[in-house]
Short mmCIF file of C-alpha atoms in Angstrom, two decimals:
data_model
loop_
_atom_site.label_atom_id
_atom_site.label_comp_id
_atom_site.label_asym_id
_atom_site.label_seq_id
_atom_site.Cartn_x
_atom_site.Cartn_y
_atom_site.Cartn_z
CA MET A 260 81.47 88.55 123.04
CA THR A 261 81.59 91.90 121.44
CA GLN A 262 80.36 91.70 117.79
CA LEU A 263 81.94 93.89 115.04
CA ALA A 264 80.70 94.69 111.85
CA PRO A 265 83.72 94.57 109.38
CA LEU A 266 82.02 96.35 106.39
CA ALA A 267 81.40 99.45 108.44
CA TRP A 268 84.67 99.43 110.20
CA PRO A 269 86.95 102.04 107.78
CA ALA A 270 84.16 104.94 108.13
CA ALA A 271 83.99 104.59 112.09
CA TRP A 272 87.33 106.30 112.86
CA HIS A 273 87.28 109.97 113.40
CA TYR A 274 89.29 112.55 111.49
CA VAL A 275 91.29 115.16 113.01
CA ALA A 276 90.05 117.94 110.45
CA GLY A 277 86.77 116.28 109.34
CA ALA A 278 86.08 113.83 106.60
CA PRO A 279 87.95 115.33 103.27
CA SER A 280 85.70 116.88 100.94
CA GLN A 281 88.02 115.96 97.86
CA THR A 282 88.34 112.72 96.03
CA ALA A 283 91.12 111.43 93.98
CA LYS A 284 92.11 108.45 91.97
CA PHE A 285 95.07 106.35 93.38
CA LYS A 286 97.18 103.58 91.79
CA GLN A 287 95.95 104.18 88.24
CA HIS A 288 99.56 103.59 87.17
CA TRP A 289 102.47 101.77 88.73
CA GLN A 290 104.41 104.97 89.28
CA ASP A 291 101.49 106.42 91.01
CA PHE A 292 102.62 104.37 94.19
CA GLN A 293 106.56 103.89 94.92
CA VAL A 294 108.17 102.57 97.73
CA HIS A 295 111.77 102.48 98.69
CA GLU A 296 112.84 100.42 101.90
CA GLN A 297 115.60 101.84 103.77
CA LEU A 298 117.45 99.08 106.08
CA GLY A 299 119.13 101.74 108.05
CA PHE A 300 122.46 99.99 108.12
CA THR A 301 124.87 98.76 105.37
CA PRO A 302 125.57 94.93 104.85
CA SER A 303 128.97 93.76 105.85
CA GLY A 304 130.03 92.17 102.40
CA ASP A 305 130.49 88.78 104.14
CA GLY A 306 128.45 85.97 105.89
CA GLU A 307 126.28 83.10 105.41
CA HIS A 308 123.26 85.45 104.19
CA VAL A 309 122.93 86.79 100.54
CA TYR A 310 121.01 90.35 100.81
CA LEU A 311 119.54 91.15 97.55
CA ASP A 312 118.18 94.70 96.84
CA ILE A 313 115.22 94.21 94.33
CA THR A 314 113.04 96.74 92.54
CA LYS A 315 109.63 94.86 91.54
CA THR A 316 106.64 96.11 89.48
CA ASP A 317 103.02 94.47 90.07
CA THR A 318 104.72 91.51 91.89
CA ASN A 319 103.84 90.40 95.30
CA THR A 320 106.59 90.07 97.78
CA ASP A 321 105.79 86.48 98.87
CA PHE A 322 105.63 85.43 95.44
CA LEU A 323 109.12 86.83 94.89
CA ALA A 324 110.69 85.18 98.08
CA ARG A 325 109.46 81.81 96.45
CA GLN A 326 110.96 82.48 93.12
CA LEU A 327 114.16 83.38 95.09
CA ALA A 328 114.07 80.01 97.07
CA GLN A 329 113.39 77.96 93.87
CA HIS A 330 116.33 79.80 91.94
CA ALA A 331 118.45 79.07 94.95
CA ASN A 332 117.24 75.66 95.24
CA VAL A 333 116.92 76.37 99.15
CA SER A 334 113.73 75.74 101.13
CA TYR A 335 111.19 78.84 101.31
CA ARG A 336 112.04 79.47 104.88
CA GLN A 337 115.63 80.23 104.16
CA VAL A 338 114.29 83.28 102.32
CA THR A 339 113.27 86.38 104.44
CA TYR A 340 112.26 89.97 103.93
CA SER A 341 111.82 92.91 106.42
CA GLY A 342 108.48 93.80 105.43
CA LEU A 343 105.75 93.24 102.86
CA LYS A 344 105.15 95.51 100.19
CA ASP A 345 102.29 96.34 98.04
CA ARG A 346 101.92 94.64 94.76
CA HIS A 347 100.14 97.36 93.04
CA GLY A 348 103.31 99.76 92.45
CA ILE A 349 106.88 100.08 92.01
CA THR A 350 108.59 98.96 95.28
CA ARG A 351 112.17 98.59 96.34
CA GLN A 352 113.00 96.15 99.02
CA TRP A 353 115.56 93.80 100.69
CA PHE A 354 115.25 90.14 100.52
CA ALA A 355 117.79 87.63 102.18
CA VAL A 356 118.66 83.98 101.25
CA HIS A 357 120.66 81.86 103.90
CA LEU A 358 123.21 80.47 101.34
CA PRO A 359 126.53 79.36 103.65
CA GLY A 360 129.44 78.59 101.20
CA LYS A 361 131.57 79.91 98.87
CA VAL A 362 130.42 82.91 96.83
CA SER A 363 131.22 80.90 93.55
CA LEU A 364 128.55 78.72 94.58
CA GLU A 365 125.87 81.15 94.35
CA PRO A 366 123.26 80.98 91.48
CA ASP A 367 123.40 83.87 88.94
CA TRP A 368 120.69 85.96 90.50
CA GLN A 369 120.39 88.29 87.36
CA GLN A 370 118.79 85.41 85.77
CA LEU A 371 115.66 86.41 87.68
CA ALA A 372 115.70 89.96 86.02
CA SER A 373 112.51 90.74 83.72
CA ASP A 374 110.33 93.65 82.91
CA LYS A 375 108.91 93.21 86.48
CA VAL A 376 111.88 92.70 88.38
CA CYS A 377 115.49 94.37 88.51
CA ILE A 378 118.30 93.21 90.87
CA ASN A 379 119.95 96.14 91.99
CA GLN A 380 122.49 94.89 94.44
CA VAL A 381 123.71 91.58 95.63
CA ILE A 382 125.76 91.68 99.04
CA ARG A 383 126.48 89.09 101.77
CA HIS A 384 125.98 89.89 105.44
CA GLN A 385 126.50 87.96 108.66
CA LYS A 386 123.08 88.35 110.22
CA LYS A 387 119.69 87.05 109.11
CA LEU A 388 117.03 89.68 107.80
CA HIS A 389 114.32 89.58 110.22
CA THR A 390 110.81 90.87 109.94
CA GLY A 391 110.81 94.69 110.88
CA THR A 392 114.51 95.13 110.58
CA HIS A 393 114.23 98.01 108.05
CA LYS A 394 114.25 101.54 109.57
CA SER A 395 111.77 103.39 107.10
CA ASN A 396 110.29 103.60 103.92
CA GLN A 397 110.46 106.45 101.40
CA PHE A 398 107.13 107.13 99.28
CA VAL A 399 106.35 108.78 96.09
CA VAL A 400 102.56 108.85 95.73
CA ARG A 401 100.66 110.61 92.92
CA LEU A 402 96.85 111.40 93.30
CA ARG A 403 94.85 111.97 90.12
CA ASP A 404 91.45 113.36 88.76
CA ILE A 405 91.35 115.97 91.53
CA LYS A 406 88.54 118.11 90.74
CA SER A 407 89.08 120.98 92.94
CA THR A 408 92.22 122.45 95.24
CA SER A 409 89.71 123.64 97.82
CA ASP A 410 90.99 122.98 101.32
CA LEU A 411 93.91 120.74 100.19
CA GLU A 412 96.64 123.29 100.81
CA GLN A 413 95.57 123.64 104.27
CA ARG A 414 95.55 120.00 104.83
CA LEU A 415 98.72 119.60 103.11
CA GLN A 416 100.48 122.19 105.45
CA THR A 417 98.82 120.82 108.64
CA ILE A 418 99.98 117.16 107.66
CA GLY A 419 103.56 118.51 107.31
CA LYS A 420 103.43 120.35 110.74
CA VAL A 421 101.08 118.30 113.00
CA GLY A 422 101.06 114.91 111.51
CA VAL A 423 98.09 112.67 111.13
CA PRO A 424 96.51 109.90 113.34
CA ASN A 425 98.66 106.97 113.44
CA TYR A 426 95.86 104.57 112.61
CA PHE A 427 96.75 101.12 111.58
CA GLY A 428 95.88 101.03 107.84
CA GLU A 429 93.11 99.13 105.90
CA GLN A 430 95.40 96.38 104.89
CA ARG A 431 96.08 95.40 108.40
CA PHE A 432 92.39 94.03 108.40
CA GLY A 433 92.19 92.29 105.24
CA ASN A 434 89.88 92.38 102.06
CA GLN A 435 86.49 94.13 103.59
CA GLY A 436 87.70 93.38 107.17
CA ASN A 437 87.88 89.63 106.91
CA ASN A 438 91.14 89.45 109.33
CA LEU A 439 88.46 90.71 111.79
CA ASN A 440 86.16 87.83 111.16
CA LEU A 441 89.19 85.47 111.69
CA ALA A 442 89.74 87.66 115.13
CA GLN A 443 86.22 87.23 116.17
CA ARG A 444 86.45 83.34 115.87
CA LEU A 445 89.82 83.26 117.53
CA LEU A 446 88.56 85.22 120.39
CA SER A 447 85.44 83.23 120.61
CA GLY A 448 87.55 80.22 121.43
CA GLU A 449 88.35 78.67 117.98
CA ARG A 450 92.02 77.69 117.74
CA PHE A 451 93.81 77.65 114.26
CA LYS A 452 96.25 75.16 113.23
CA ASP A 453 97.96 77.46 110.97
CA ARG A 454 100.20 79.67 113.33
CA PHE A 455 100.40 82.40 110.68
CA GLN A 456 96.48 82.63 110.43
CA GLN A 457 96.37 82.87 114.19
CA GLY A 458 99.01 85.61 114.28
CA ILE A 459 96.97 87.63 111.54
CA ALA A 460 93.86 87.29 113.71
CA MET A 461 95.46 88.61 116.90
CA SER A 462 97.16 91.65 114.97
CA ALA A 463 94.16 92.65 113.53
CA ALA A 464 92.13 92.41 116.73
CA ARG A 465 94.56 94.62 118.81
CA SER A 466 95.14 97.11 115.63
CA TYR A 467 91.34 97.43 115.77
CA LEU A 468 91.26 98.11 119.57
CA PHE A 469 94.06 100.87 119.02
CA ASN A 470 92.27 102.55 116.27
CA GLN A 471 89.11 102.50 118.52
CA LEU A 472 91.10 104.12 121.43
CA LEU A 473 92.82 106.62 119.05
CA SER A 474 89.42 107.47 117.34
CA GLU A 475 88.01 108.16 120.82
CA ARG A 476 90.95 110.31 121.82
CA ILE A 477 90.33 112.43 118.67
CA GLN A 478 86.67 112.66 119.34
CA GLN A 479 87.42 113.93 122.69
CA ASN A 480 89.81 116.26 121.35
CA ASN A 481 93.00 115.05 123.41
CA TRP A 482 94.79 112.82 121.05
CA LEU A 483 97.75 115.38 121.42
CA THR A 484 97.15 116.73 124.77
CA ALA A 485 99.06 115.09 127.82
CA LYS A 486 96.50 113.45 130.25
CA PRO A 487 97.14 111.70 133.46
CA GLY A 488 98.57 108.07 132.88
CA ASP A 489 99.99 109.01 129.55
CA PHE A 490 103.04 107.43 128.18
CA TYR A 491 105.21 109.08 125.42
CA ILE A 492 107.41 108.02 122.47
CA PRO A 493 110.26 110.48 121.10
CA SER A 494 109.50 111.07 117.33
CA ASP A 495 112.97 109.49 116.43
CA ALA A 496 113.14 106.61 118.68
CA TYR A 497 111.06 103.79 120.52
CA ASN A 498 111.46 104.11 124.09
CA PRO A 499 108.18 104.94 126.11
CA PHE A 500 108.43 106.95 129.10
CA LYS A 501 106.31 108.79 131.44
CA ALA A 502 106.17 112.37 132.32
CA PRO A 503 104.34 114.57 134.71
CA VAL A 504 101.28 116.44 133.12
CA ASP A 505 102.54 119.90 132.92
CA GLU A 506 103.83 122.65 130.41
CA ALA A 507 106.98 120.99 129.63
CA ILE A 508 105.63 117.57 128.42
CA GLN A 509 102.97 119.58 126.54
CA GLU A 510 105.36 121.87 124.87
CA ARG A 511 107.24 118.89 123.59
CA ILE A 512 104.06 117.10 122.21
CA ASP A 513 103.34 120.69 120.31
CA ASN A 514 106.86 120.73 119.09
CA ALA A 515 106.63 117.38 117.66
CA GLU A 516 109.57 116.24 119.64
CA VAL A 517 107.22 113.42 121.57
CA ALA A 518 103.90 111.81 120.83
CA PRO A 519 101.46 110.49 123.49
CA THR A 520 100.95 106.70 123.09
CA GLY A 521 98.13 104.32 122.91
CA TRP A 522 98.01 101.01 124.47
CA LEU A 523 98.25 97.90 122.20
CA ALA A 524 96.48 95.17 124.24
CA GLY A 525 98.02 91.94 125.23
CA ASN A 526 99.55 90.22 128.45
CA THR A 527 100.52 92.72 131.00
CA GLY A 528 103.31 92.72 133.41
CA ARG A 529 106.28 93.73 131.60
CA GLY A 530 106.75 97.25 133.20
CA GLU A 531 104.02 99.98 133.95
CA SER A 532 103.92 100.83 130.30
CA SER A 533 102.16 97.34 129.63
CA PHE A 534 98.95 98.44 131.54
CA PRO A 535 96.58 100.61 130.13
CA SER A 536 95.78 103.99 131.82
CA ALA A 537 92.23 104.78 133.40
CA LEU A 538 91.28 106.62 130.34
CA GLU A 539 92.36 103.84 127.76
CA ALA A 540 90.47 101.25 129.97
CA ASP A 541 87.51 103.17 129.91
CA CYS A 542 87.40 103.97 126.11
CA LEU A 543 88.07 100.06 125.51
CA ASN A 544 85.52 98.74 128.34
CA GLU A 545 83.03 97.48 125.76
CA TYR A 546 86.04 95.14 124.37
CA ARG A 547 87.04 93.71 127.80
CA GLN A 548 86.65 90.13 126.42
CA TRP A 549 88.61 90.56 123.49
CA ILE A 550 91.21 92.25 125.68
CA GLU A 551 91.10 88.95 128.02
CA GLY A 552 91.32 86.95 124.87
CA LEU A 553 94.41 88.64 123.54
CA ALA A 554 96.02 88.34 126.96
CA GLU A 555 95.46 84.34 127.39
CA LEU A 556 96.89 83.98 124.08
CA ARG A 557 100.25 85.47 125.43
CA LEU A 558 100.52 88.22 122.91
CA GLN A 559 102.73 90.92 124.87
CA ALA A 560 101.04 94.18 125.45
CA ASP A 561 102.97 97.27 123.82
CA ARG A 562 102.40 100.99 123.03
CA ARG A 563 102.21 102.80 119.65
CA ALA A 564 102.40 106.62 119.07
CA LEU A 565 98.94 108.25 118.42
CA ARG A 566 100.69 110.54 116.07
CA LEU A 567 102.43 109.87 112.65
CA LEU A 568 104.46 112.59 111.36
CA PRO A 569 105.85 112.23 107.75
CA ILE A 570 109.44 112.56 107.39
CA ASP A 571 110.61 115.31 104.90
CA TRP A 572 107.06 116.03 103.68
CA GLN A 573 106.98 117.52 100.35
CA TRP A 574 104.31 118.03 97.51
CA GLN A 575 103.96 119.28 94.04
CA TRP A 576 101.10 119.78 91.42
CA ILE A 577 102.14 118.01 88.35
CA ASP A 578 99.05 119.61 86.71
CA HIS A 579 95.92 120.87 87.77
CA HIS A 580 94.63 117.74 88.52
CA VAL A 581 97.46 115.68 89.68
CA LEU A 582 99.34 116.08 93.08
CA GLU A 583 102.36 114.22 93.73
CA LEU A 584 103.64 113.59 97.27
CA ARG A 585 107.03 112.67 98.69
CA PHE A 586 107.66 111.58 102.17
CA GLY A 587 109.30 109.10 104.55
CA LEU A 588 107.49 106.83 107.36
CA LEU A 589 108.91 105.03 110.05
CA ARG A 590 108.46 101.05 109.74
CA GLY A 591 105.10 100.01 111.02
CA THR A 592 103.19 103.14 109.89
CA TYR A 593 101.03 103.39 106.92
CA ALA A 594 101.02 105.73 103.86
CA THR A 595 97.11 105.16 103.61
CA SER A 596 96.78 106.47 107.09
CA VAL A 597 98.39 109.73 105.79
CA LEU A 598 96.33 109.85 102.69
CA ARG A 599 93.07 109.33 104.66
CA GLU A 600 93.31 112.75 106.09
CA LEU A 601 94.02 114.43 102.79
CA VAL A 602 91.38 113.00 100.44
CA HIS A 603 89.19 110.29 99.78
CA THR A 604 90.97 107.73 97.54
CA CYS A 605 89.38 105.55 94.86
CA ASN A 606 91.65 102.57 94.16
CA PRO A 607 91.04 100.35 91.34
CA HIS A 608 92.68 97.50 93.01
CA GLN A 609 90.33 97.47 96.13
CA LYS A 610 87.51 94.88 96.14
CA HIS A 611 84.23 95.79 96.96
CA GLU A 612 81.07 93.66 97.37
#
């Protein structure tokens, strides 16, 4: 079984333009990290599900979901949300409570309001809010105590034009990579009674494999080069397709219309795109036991774009040492992966040994 060194994993993945030379303090104040979840649709106004648009500060998503359940006197399972949002910031997101019946029977949601929770809107909808329902997230990020602007302008421009590697963020792997330890145990044959814990382990394992694959292609200088066996994804949709390796597809890559994809390990057989290319199989050869283990657990193979291109990328200097970034990201991608190509961040909320 392949052995991992979880404490070393963040530094192992390659940068496109080399490791940043600048450092910055991140999340020193709540307003330094702001997220606004975009549903991508408008709730209908009627139905069994009460949708709540909530802005929260220093509040865990799951904790607030449990508060909503208690306030509505329903089971925690009747409260859903599209995505987890970081506690350490100001985050606006949607929750839904399955509450069939007359509107007059609803609790007074404003009673939950506090200095940390603001109820912006309450509206009913006919469908449940599932995980991954939202379309995108809008971010406002402030980086502080930057000592020098050397090479930052070039990196800022490159990120806006070319994008960054679409790595899974550090949070996917848990504090100090602990989710990889779970993955190691799971893929060594241990079975977890807690299905949620097992899901975390499987997700961490194949996210790690994807990052390894992407890092290898960056090292080979072909992460944005069409290669035999590649599948591609349009920048504004999820629909993997195959194309001949020619000038036409390379031009679409260069114009950021499409991006090559990387294989997400799992059970193959659902179409050609579920199988790794020869290049991908070679890159992940030393992890064959992990790959076989994920397939045995019936996790379906998938594909993910190698490139992450921020939407409406903007920046401004608040003063000589504070940089503010504004951008959007499609769901399933990470702001930390964008910041990684720009500066080394010092986050007071990260735990280290």
